[in-house]
Tab-separated table of C-alpha atoms and ligand atoms in Angstrom:
chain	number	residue	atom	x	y	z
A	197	UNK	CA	9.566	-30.601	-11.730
A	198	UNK	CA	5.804	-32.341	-11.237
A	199	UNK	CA	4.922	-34.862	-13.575
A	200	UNK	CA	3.472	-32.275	-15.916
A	201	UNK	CA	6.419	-31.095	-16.807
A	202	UNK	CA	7.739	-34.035	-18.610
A	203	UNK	CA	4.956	-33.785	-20.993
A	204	UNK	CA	5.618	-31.938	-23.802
A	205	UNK	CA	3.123	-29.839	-24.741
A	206	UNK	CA	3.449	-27.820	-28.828
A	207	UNK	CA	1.047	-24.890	-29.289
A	208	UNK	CA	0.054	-25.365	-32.802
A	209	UNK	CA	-0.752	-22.981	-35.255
A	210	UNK	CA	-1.191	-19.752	-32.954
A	211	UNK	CA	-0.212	-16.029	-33.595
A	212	UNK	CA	2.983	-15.751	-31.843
A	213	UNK	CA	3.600	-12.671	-30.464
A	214	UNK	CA	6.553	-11.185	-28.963
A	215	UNK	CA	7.390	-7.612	-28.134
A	216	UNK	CA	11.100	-7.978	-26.572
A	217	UNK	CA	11.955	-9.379	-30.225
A	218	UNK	CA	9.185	-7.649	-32.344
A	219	UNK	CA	8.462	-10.710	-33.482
A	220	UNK	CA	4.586	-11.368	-34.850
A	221	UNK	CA	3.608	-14.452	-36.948
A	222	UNK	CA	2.153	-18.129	-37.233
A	223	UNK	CA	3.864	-20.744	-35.839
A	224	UNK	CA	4.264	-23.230	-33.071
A	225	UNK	CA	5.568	-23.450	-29.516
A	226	UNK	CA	7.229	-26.382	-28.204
A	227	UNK	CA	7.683	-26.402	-24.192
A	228	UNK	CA	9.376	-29.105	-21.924
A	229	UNK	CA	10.694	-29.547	-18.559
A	230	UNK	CA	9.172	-25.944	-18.215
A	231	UNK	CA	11.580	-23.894	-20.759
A	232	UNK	CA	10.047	-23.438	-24.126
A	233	UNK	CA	11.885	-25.774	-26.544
A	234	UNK	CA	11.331	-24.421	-29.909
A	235	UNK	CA	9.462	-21.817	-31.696
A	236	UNK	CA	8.986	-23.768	-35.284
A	237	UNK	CA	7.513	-21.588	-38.468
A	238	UNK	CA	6.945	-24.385	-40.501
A	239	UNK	CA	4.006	-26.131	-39.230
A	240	UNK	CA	5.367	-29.713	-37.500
A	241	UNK	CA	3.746	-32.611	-37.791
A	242	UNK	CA	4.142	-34.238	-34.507
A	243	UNK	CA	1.338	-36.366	-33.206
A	244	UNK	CA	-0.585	-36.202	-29.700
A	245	UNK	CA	1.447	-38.940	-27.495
A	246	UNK	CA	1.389	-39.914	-23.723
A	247	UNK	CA	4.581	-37.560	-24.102
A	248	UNK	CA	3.014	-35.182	-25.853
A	249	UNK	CA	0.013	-32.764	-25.502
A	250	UNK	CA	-0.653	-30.893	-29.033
A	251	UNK	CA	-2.979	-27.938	-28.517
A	252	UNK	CA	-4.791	-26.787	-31.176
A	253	UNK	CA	-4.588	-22.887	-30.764
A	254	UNK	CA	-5.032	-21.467	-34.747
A	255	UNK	CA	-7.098	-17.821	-34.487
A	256	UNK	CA	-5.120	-17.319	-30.463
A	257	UNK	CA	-2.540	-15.244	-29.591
A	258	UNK	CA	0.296	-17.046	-28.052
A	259	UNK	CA	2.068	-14.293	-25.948
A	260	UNK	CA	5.004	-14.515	-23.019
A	261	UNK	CA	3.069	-14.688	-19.622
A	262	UNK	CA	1.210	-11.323	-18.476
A	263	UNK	CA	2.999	-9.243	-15.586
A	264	UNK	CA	1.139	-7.323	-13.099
A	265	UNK	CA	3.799	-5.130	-11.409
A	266	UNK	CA	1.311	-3.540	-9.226
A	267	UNK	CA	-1.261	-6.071	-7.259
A	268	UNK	CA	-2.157	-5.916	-2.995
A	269	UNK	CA	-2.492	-9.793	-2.370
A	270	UNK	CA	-3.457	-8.896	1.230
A	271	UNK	CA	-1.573	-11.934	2.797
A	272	UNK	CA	-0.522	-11.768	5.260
A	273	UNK	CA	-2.886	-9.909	7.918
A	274	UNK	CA	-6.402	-9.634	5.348
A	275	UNK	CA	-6.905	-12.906	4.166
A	276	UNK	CA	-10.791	-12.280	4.667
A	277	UNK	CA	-9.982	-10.111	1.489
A	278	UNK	CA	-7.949	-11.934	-0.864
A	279	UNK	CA	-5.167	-14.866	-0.458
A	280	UNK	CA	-1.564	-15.443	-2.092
A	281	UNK	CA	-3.067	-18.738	-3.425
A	282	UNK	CA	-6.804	-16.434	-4.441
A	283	UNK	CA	-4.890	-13.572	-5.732
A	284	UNK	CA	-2.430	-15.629	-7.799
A	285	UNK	CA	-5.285	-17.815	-9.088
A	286	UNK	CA	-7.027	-14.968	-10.092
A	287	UNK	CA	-3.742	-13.771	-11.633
A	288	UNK	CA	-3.469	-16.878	-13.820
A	289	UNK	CA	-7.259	-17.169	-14.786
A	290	UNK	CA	-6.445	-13.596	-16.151
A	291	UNK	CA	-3.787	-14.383	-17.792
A	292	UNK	CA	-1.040	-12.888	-15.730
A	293	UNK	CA	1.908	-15.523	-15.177
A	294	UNK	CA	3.616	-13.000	-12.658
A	295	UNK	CA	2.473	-10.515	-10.083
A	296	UNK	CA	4.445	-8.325	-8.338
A	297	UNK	CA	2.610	-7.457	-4.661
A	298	UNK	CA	2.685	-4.412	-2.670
A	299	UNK	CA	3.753	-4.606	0.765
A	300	UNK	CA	1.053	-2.903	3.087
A	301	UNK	CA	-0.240	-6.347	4.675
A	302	UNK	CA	-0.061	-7.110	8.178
A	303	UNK	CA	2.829	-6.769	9.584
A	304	UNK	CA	3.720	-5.044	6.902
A	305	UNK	CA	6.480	-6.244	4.263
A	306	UNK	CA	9.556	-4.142	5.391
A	307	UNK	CA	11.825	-6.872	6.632
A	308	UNK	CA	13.069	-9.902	5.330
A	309	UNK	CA	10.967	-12.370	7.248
A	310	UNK	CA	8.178	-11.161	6.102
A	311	UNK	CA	9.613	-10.662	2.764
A	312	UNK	CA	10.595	-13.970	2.904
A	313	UNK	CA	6.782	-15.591	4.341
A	314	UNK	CA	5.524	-14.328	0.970
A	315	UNK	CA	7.882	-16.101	-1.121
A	316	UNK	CA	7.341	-19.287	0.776
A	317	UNK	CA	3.734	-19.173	0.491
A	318	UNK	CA	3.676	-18.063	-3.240
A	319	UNK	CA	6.387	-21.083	-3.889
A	320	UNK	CA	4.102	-23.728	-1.750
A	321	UNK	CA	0.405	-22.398	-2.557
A	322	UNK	CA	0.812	-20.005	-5.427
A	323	UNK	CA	0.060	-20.344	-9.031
A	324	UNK	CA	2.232	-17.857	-10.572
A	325	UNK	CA	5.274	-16.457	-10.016
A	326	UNK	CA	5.418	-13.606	-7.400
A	327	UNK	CA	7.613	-10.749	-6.517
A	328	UNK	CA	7.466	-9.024	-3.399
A	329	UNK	CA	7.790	-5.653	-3.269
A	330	UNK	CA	9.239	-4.330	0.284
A	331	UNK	CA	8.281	-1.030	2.176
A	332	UNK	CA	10.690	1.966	1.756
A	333	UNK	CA	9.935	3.228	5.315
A	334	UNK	CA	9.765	0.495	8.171
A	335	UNK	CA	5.745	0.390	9.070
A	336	UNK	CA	5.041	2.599	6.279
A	337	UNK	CA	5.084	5.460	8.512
A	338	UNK	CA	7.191	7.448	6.540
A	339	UNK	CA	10.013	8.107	8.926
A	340	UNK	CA	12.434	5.533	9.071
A	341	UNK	CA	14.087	3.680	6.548
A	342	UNK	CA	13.554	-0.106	6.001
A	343	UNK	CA	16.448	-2.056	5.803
A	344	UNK	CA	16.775	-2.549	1.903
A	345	UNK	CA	19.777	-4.917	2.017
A	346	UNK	CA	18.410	-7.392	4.013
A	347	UNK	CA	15.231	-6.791	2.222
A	348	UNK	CA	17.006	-7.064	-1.514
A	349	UNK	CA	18.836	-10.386	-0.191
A	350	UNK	CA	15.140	-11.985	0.573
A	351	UNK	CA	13.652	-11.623	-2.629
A	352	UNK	CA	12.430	-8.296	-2.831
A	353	UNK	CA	12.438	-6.768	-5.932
A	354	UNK	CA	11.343	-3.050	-5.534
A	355	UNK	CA	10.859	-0.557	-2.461
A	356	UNK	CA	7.681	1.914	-1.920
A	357	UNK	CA	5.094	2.592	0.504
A	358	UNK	CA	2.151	2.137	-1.899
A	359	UNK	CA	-1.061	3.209	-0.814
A	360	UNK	CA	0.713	6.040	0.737
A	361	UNK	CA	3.271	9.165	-0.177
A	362	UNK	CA	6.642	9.147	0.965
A	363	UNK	CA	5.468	12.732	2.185
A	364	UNK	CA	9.302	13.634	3.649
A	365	UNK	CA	11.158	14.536	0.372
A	366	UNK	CA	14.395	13.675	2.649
A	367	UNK	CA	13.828	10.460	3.104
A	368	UNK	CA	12.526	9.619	-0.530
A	369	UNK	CA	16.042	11.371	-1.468
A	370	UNK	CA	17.982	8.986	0.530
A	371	UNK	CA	15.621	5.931	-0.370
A	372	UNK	CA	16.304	6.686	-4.016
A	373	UNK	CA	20.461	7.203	-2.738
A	374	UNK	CA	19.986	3.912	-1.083
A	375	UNK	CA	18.120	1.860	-3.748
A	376	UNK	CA	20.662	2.321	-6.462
A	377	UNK	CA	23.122	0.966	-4.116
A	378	UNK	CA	21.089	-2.055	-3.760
A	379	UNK	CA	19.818	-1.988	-7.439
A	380	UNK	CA	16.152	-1.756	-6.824
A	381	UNK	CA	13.625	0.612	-8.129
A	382	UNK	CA	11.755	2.821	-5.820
A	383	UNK	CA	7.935	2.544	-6.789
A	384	UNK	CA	6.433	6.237	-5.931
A	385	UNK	CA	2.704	6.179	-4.975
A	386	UNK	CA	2.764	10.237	-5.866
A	387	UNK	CA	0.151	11.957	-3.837
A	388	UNK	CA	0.800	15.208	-2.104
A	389	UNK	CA	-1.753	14.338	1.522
A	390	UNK	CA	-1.316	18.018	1.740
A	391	UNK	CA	-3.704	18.705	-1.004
A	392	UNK	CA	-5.538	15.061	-0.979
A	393	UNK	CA	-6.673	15.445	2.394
A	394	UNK	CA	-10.526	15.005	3.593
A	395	UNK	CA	-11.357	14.272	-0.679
A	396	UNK	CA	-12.804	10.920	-2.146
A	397	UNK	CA	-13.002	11.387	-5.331
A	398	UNK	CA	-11.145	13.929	-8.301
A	399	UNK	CA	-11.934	17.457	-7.701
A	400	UNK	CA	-13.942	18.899	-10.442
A	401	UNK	CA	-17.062	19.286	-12.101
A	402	UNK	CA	-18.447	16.073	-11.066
A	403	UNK	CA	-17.121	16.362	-7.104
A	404	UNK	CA	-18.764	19.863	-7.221
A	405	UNK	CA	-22.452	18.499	-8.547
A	406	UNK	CA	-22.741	15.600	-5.858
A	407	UNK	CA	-21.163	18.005	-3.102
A	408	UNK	CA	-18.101	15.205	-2.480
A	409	UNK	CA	-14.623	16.641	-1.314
A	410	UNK	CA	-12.449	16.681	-4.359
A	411	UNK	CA	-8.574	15.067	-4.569
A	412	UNK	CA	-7.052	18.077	-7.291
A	413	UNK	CA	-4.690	16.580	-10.471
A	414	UNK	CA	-2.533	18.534	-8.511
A	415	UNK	CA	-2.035	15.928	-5.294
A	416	UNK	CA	-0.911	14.069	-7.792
A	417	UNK	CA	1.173	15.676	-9.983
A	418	UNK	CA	3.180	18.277	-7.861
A	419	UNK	CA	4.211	15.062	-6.280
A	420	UNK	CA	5.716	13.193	-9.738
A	421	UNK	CA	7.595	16.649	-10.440
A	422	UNK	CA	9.166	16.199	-7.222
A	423	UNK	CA	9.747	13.051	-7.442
A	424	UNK	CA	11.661	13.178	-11.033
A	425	UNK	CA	13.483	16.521	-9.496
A	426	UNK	CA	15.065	13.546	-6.587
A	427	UNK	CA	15.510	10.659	-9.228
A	428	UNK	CA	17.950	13.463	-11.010
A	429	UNK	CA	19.969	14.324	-8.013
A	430	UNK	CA	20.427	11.058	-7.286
A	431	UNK	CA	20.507	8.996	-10.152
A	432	UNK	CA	18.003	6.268	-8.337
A	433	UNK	CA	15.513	4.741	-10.418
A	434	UNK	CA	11.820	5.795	-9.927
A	435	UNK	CA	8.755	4.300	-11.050
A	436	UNK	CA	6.128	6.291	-10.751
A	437	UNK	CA	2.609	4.246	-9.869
A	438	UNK	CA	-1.149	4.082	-11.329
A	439	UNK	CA	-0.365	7.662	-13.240
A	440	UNK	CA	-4.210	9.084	-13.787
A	441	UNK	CA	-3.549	12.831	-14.454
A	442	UNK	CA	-2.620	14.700	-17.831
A	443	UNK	CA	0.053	16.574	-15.713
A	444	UNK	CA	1.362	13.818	-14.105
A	445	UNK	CA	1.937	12.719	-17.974
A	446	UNK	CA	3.471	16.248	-19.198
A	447	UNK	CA	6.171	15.781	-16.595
A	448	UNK	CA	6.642	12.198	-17.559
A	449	UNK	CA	7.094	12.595	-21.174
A	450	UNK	CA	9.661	15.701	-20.191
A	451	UNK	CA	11.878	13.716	-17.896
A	452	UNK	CA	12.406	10.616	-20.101
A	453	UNK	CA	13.063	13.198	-23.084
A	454	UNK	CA	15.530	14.510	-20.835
A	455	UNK	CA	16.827	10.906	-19.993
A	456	UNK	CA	16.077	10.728	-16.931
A	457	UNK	CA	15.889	7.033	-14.811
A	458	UNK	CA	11.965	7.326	-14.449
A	459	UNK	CA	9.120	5.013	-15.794
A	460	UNK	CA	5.909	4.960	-14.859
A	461	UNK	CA	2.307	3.158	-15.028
A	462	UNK	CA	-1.054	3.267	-15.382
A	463	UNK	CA	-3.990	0.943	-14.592
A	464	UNK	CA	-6.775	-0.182	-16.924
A	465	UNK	CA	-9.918	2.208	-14.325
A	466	UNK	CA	-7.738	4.958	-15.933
A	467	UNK	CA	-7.911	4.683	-19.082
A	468	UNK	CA	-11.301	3.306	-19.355
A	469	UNK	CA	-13.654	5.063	-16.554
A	470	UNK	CA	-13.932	8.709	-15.523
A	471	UNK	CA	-15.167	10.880	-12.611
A	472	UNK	CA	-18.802	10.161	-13.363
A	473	UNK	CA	-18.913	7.127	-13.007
A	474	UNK	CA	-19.445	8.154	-9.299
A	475	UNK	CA	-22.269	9.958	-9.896
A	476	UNK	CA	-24.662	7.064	-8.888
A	477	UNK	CA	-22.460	7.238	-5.428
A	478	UNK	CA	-21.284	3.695	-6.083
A	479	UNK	CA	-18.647	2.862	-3.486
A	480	UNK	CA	-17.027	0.290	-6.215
A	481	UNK	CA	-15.941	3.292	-8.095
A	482	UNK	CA	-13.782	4.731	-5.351
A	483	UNK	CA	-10.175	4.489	-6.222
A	484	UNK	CA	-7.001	6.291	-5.288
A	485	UNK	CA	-5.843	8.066	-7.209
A	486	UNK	CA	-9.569	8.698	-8.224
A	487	UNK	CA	-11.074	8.379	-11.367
A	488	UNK	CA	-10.465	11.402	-13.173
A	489	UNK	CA	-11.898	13.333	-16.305
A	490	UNK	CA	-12.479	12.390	-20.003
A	491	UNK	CA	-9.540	15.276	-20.991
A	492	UNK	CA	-7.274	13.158	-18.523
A	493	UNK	CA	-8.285	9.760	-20.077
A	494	UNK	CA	-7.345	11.015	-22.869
A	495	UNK	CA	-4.150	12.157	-21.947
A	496	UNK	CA	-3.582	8.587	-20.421
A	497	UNK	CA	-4.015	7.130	-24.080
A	498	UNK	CA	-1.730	9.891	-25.949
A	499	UNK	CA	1.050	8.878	-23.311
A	500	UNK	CA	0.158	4.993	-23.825
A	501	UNK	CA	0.694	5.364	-27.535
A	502	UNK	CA	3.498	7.517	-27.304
A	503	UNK	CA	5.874	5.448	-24.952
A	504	UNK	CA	5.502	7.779	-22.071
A	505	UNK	CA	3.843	5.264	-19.917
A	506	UNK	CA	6.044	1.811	-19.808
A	507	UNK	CA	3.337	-0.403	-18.213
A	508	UNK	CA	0.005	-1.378	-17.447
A	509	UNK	CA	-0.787	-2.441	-13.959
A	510	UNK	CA	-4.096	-3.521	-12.146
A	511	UNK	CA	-3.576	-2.024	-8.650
A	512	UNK	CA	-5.949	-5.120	-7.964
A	513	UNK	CA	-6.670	-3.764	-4.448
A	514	UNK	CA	-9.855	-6.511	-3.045
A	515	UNK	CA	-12.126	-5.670	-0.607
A	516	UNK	CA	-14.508	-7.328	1.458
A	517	UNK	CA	-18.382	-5.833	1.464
A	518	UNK	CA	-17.352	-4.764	4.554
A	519	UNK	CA	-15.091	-1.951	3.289
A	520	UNK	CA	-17.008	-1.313	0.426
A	521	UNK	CA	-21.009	-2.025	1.605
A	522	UNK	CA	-20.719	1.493	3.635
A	523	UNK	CA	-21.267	5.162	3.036
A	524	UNK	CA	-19.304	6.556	0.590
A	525	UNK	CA	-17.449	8.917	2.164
A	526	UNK	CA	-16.401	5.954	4.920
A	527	UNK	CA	-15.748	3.021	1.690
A	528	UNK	CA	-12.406	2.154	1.078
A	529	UNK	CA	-10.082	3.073	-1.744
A	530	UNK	CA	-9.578	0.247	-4.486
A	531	UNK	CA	-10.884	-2.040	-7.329
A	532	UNK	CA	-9.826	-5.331	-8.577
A	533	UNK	CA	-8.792	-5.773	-11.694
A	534	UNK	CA	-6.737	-9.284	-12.422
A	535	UNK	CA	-9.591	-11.293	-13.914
A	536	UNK	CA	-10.923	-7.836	-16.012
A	537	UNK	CA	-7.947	-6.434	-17.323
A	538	UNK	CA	-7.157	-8.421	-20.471
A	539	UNK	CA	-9.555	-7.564	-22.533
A	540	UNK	CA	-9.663	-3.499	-21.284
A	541	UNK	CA	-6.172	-3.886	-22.652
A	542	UNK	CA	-6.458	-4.844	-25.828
A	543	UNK	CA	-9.344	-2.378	-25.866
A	544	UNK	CA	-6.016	-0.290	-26.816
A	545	UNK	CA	-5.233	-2.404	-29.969
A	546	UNK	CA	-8.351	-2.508	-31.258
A	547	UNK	CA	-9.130	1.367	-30.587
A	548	UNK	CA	-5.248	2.023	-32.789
A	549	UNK	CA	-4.018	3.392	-29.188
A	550	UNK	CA	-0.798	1.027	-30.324
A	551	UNK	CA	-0.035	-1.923	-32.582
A	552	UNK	CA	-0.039	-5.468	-30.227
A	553	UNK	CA	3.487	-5.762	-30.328
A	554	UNK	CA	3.374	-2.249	-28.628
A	555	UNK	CA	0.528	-2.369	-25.752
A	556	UNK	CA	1.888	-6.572	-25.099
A	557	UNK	CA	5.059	-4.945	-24.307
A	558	UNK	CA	3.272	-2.784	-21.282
A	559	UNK	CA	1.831	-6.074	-20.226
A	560	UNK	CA	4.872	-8.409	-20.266
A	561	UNK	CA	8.683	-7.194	-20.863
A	562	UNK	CA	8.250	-3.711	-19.755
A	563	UNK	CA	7.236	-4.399	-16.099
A	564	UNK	CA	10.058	-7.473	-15.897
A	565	UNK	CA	12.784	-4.921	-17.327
A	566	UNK	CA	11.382	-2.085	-14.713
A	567	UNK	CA	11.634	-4.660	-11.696
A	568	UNK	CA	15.196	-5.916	-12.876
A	569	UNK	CA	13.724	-9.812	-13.701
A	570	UNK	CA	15.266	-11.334	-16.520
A	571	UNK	CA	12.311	-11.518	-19.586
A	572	UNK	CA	12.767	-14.151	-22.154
A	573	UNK	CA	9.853	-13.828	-24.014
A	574	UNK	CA	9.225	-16.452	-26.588
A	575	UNK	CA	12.510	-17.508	-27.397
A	576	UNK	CA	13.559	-21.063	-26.856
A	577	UNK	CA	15.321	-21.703	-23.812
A	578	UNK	CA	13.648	-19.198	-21.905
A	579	UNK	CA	11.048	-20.274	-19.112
A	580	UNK	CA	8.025	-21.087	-20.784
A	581	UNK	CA	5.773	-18.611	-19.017
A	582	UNK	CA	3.112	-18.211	-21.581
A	583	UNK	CA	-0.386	-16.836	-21.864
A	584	UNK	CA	-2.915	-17.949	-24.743
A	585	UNK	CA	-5.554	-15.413	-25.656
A	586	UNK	CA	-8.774	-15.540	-27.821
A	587	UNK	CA	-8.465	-12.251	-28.949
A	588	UNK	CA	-12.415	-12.562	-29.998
A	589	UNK	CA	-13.764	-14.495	-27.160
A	590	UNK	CA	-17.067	-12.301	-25.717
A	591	UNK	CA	-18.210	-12.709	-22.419
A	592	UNK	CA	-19.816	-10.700	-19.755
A	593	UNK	CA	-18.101	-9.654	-16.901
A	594	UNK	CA	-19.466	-11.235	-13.733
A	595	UNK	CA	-17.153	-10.724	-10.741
A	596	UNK	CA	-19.196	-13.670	-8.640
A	597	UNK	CA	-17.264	-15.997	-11.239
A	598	UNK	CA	-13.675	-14.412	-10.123
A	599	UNK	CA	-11.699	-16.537	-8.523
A	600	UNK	CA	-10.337	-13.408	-6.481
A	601	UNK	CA	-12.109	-13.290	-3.239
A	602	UNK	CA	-12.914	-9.222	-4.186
A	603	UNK	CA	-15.991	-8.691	-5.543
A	604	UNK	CA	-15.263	-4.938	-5.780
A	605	UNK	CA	-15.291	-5.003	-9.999
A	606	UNK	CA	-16.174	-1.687	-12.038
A	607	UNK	CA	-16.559	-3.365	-14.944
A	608	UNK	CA	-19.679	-5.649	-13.630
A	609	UNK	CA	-22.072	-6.229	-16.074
A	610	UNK	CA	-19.782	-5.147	-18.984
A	611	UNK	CA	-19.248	-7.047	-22.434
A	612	UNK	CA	-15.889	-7.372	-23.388
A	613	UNK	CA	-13.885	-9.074	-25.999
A	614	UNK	CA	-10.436	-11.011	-25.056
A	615	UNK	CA	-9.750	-13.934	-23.037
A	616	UNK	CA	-7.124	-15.756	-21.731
A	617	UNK	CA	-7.480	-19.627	-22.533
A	618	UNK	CA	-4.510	-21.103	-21.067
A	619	UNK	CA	-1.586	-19.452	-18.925
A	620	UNK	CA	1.964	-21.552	-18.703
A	621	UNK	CA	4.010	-20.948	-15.977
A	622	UNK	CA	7.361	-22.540	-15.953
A	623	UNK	CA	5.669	-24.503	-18.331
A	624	UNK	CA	2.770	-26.224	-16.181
A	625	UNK	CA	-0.275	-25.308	-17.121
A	626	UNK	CA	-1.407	-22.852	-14.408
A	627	UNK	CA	-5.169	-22.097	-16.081
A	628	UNK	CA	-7.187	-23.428	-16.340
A	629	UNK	CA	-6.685	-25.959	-13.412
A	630	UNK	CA	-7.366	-29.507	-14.995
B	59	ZN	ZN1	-0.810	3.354	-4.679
C-alpha cells in the first residue's frame, strides 16, 4: 500500500447508493488501507487531520466503482490507438474503477503470456483494476481452441473472440463444454458473417436512402438463438455482447424465463443513437453491430427496464484518424465510450427507464457477478472501489479533453448531465490524479 492509503479519507454527507444491498440513503463512507471502513448514518463528526481527508460530497452520489465488462484497450500491438495506462485513465476519469478488455490485440490474447503481459502492465501502469478477457479460438480464427486452462490460471476471466463470430457452431458447443469446466463465461459477439457480409451499417430504410450495404437484425439475432440453443445443451454460461436488435431481445427475455445460463449487454450508442445518425456519412458513427432503428432503441430500453439485459458496457473500441479519416465504406468499426458513458446512463434514471438502484446495478454488480469477481459494494470491509457522481453536473462533451487517445466520440458536441468527481480504487484516489 502507497502512502495514500494510510490516509483515511470519510465521504461525508453523500447519497449512498448500493444495488447488491438495495441500499439508498445519506450517510458517510469511511475508507482505509484501501477497504472501506464504515458506512455511518448518523453524520460523524470527525475533523480533517494529516490522517484524515474529509470530503465534502452532500448533493453526490457515492456508488461502488463503475465496471466496464466490455472495453478493447489495444495494448499490446495498437498502442498508436489507445494504451493500458490511456484506456484505464480514461476508465477512471469516467468513473469506471474496473474494465474488463477484449483480447483481439497483437498477438492476440489467447495464451497465458500474453494473458499474463496485460495483467503486469495494468498492475505497474494502470489505474484501475483490469480483467483480461482471453480468445476462445487461438488467433481468433475460429478453428482451434485456445487453451482455457492455462488461460483461466493467468488471470483471465472470460473467453470470446469479440469483434468476430464464433461462425463454427461446433466449436462454440465445445467452448461453452469447455468453459464450464474451467468456470468462465463465454462472451458471444453474435453476428451471423453469412448475412453481415459486404454491409456497414443496419439494413433498412436509412441504408436504402444513402445506397450503403445493409447488416439485417437478422446477422444478429439468428446468431443469439443459436447461441442460447448451445448454452442449453451444454449448460455453459453465455453472455451475449453489445445486444442492439429487438429480436436479439425477444430471444433474451425467452431464455432467462426459461432459466437458462445466458445474460447479455448492451452499450450506451444503442440505446441512445439510431441508423440516421449516418445519414451525414460520418465515419464516427460506424459501429458493429450498427446503429439500428428507433423501434429497436426502443426495444433496448423495454429490455433495460425489464431485467432482460444484465449490463451496460461501452465496447470503447479507439481509433486513430487513420481508421476513421477515410471513406466510409473503408472506416473502421467502433466508438469510444469510457469518458461519455456516465451520464448516457443515467439518461435511463432520469427518463423512468429504471429506479438508480436498478440501472447502477447494470453498471457495477451485474458485470462483476457475470465475470465471476467477487462485488462488495458498499459494505465495510469490502475494497473500497468507489465512484462519486454529481448527478447534476452539465458539461459539453469534447472528446479533445479525453484522456483516451480515441477521438472517435458520437456524442461530440453534446450536453449532458452526470459526472464522475472522484473514482477510489482500492481506496487510492484514482481521479482525478492530484
Ligand atoms: Zn463485438
Amino acid at each position: 500500500m502507497t502512502k495514500e492509503g494510510a490516509v483515511e479519507i470519510v465521504l461525508r454527507g453523500g447519497r449512498l447508493l448500493d444495488p447488491q444491498r438495495r441500499v439508498d440513503r445519506i450517510g458517510d463512507l469511511v475508507v482505509r488501507d484501501g477497504v472501506i471502513q464504515a458506512v455511518v448514518w448518523e453524520p460523524c463528526n470527525v475533523r480533517p487531520s494529516a490522517e484524515i481527508r474529509v470530503i465534502d460530497v452532500r448533493g453526490k452520489w457515492v456508488t461502488p466503482a463503475w465496471v466496464d465488462m466490455h472495453v478493447h484497450l489495444r495494448e499490446p500491438g495498437e498502442e498508436y490507438k489507445e494504451t493500458i495506462a490511456t484506456g484505464t485513465a480514461a476508465a477512471v476519469a469516467g468513473g469506471f474503477g474496473a474494465v474488463a478488455c477484449m483480447p483481439n490485440t497483437t498477438p492476440v490474447n489467447d495464451c497465458a503470456a500474453v494473458t499474463q503481459f496485460i495483467l503486469r502492465r495494468a498492475s505497474e501502469q494502470g489505474y484501475c483494476r483490469v480483467y483480461p478477457v482471453a480468445a476462445i479460438s487461438k488467433g481468433l480464427r475460429g478453428e482451434e481452441m485456445a487453451e482455457f486452462g492455462e488461460l483461466r490460471e493467468a488471470g483471465a476471466v472470460a473467453v470470446s473472440d469479440d469483434g468476430r463470430p464464433v461462425m463454427n457452431a461446433a466449436l462454440m458447443r465445445r467452448a461453452l463444454e469447455y468453459a464450464k469446466a474451467f468456470d468462465l463465461v463465454v462472451i458471444s459477439h453474435a453476428e451471423d458473417l453469412t448475412l453481415s457480409h459486404g454491409g456497414h451499417m443496419h439494413e433498412g430504410l436509412v441504408s436504402t436512402k444513402l445506397g450503403l450495404q445493409g447488416i439485417p437484425a437478422a446477422a444478429e439475432a439468428s446468431m443469439v438463438a443459436r447461441d442460447v440453443l448451445l448454452a442449453e445443451l451444454t449448460g455453459g454460461r453465455l453472455h451475449v455482447a453489445h445486444v442492439s436488435t429487438e429480436a436479439s431481445v425477444w430471444i433474451l427475455r425467452q431464455a432467462k424465463r426459461r432459466g437458462l445460463p445466458v445474460t447479455c449487454e448492451t452499450a450506451p450508442h444503442y440505446f441512445t443513437l439510431t441508423d440516421e445518425a449516418l445519414e451525414g456519412f460520418d465515419t464516427v458513427y460506424k459501429v458493429n453491430p450498427p446503429l439500428r432503428t428507433r423501434r429497436d432503441v426502443e426495444a433496448i430500453k423495454e429490455a433495460l427496464a425489464d431485467g432482460t439485459i444484465d449490463a451496460i458496457a461501452t465496447d470503447h473500441a479507439p481509433h486513430s484518424v487513420l481508421e476513421k479519416d477515410t471513406e466510409f465504406q473503408d472506416a473502421a468499426n467502433g466508438m469510444i465510450g469510457l469518458e461519455s458513458a456516465l451520464p448516457l446512463v443515467l439518461n435511463l434514471i432520469r427518463e423512468g427507464v429504471g429506479d438508480p438502484l436498478s440501472i447502477l446495478a447494470k453498471v457495477t454488480c451485474n458485470p462483476l457477478k457475470i465475470l465471476g469477481v467477487p462485488c462488495g459494494g458498499l459494505e465495510p470491509g469490502a475494497p473500497a472501489h468507489v465512484t462519486v457522481i454529481d448527478p447534476d453536473a452539465e458539461w459539453v462533451v469534447e472528446p479533445e479533453s479525453f484522456l483516451s487517445k480515441g477521438r472517435n466520440c458520437p456524442f461530440r458536441g453534446w450536453s449532458v448531465k452526470g459526472r464522475a468527481v472522484m473514482t477510489l480504487v482500492d481506496g487510492l484516489v484514482r481521479y482525478p490524479v492530484a
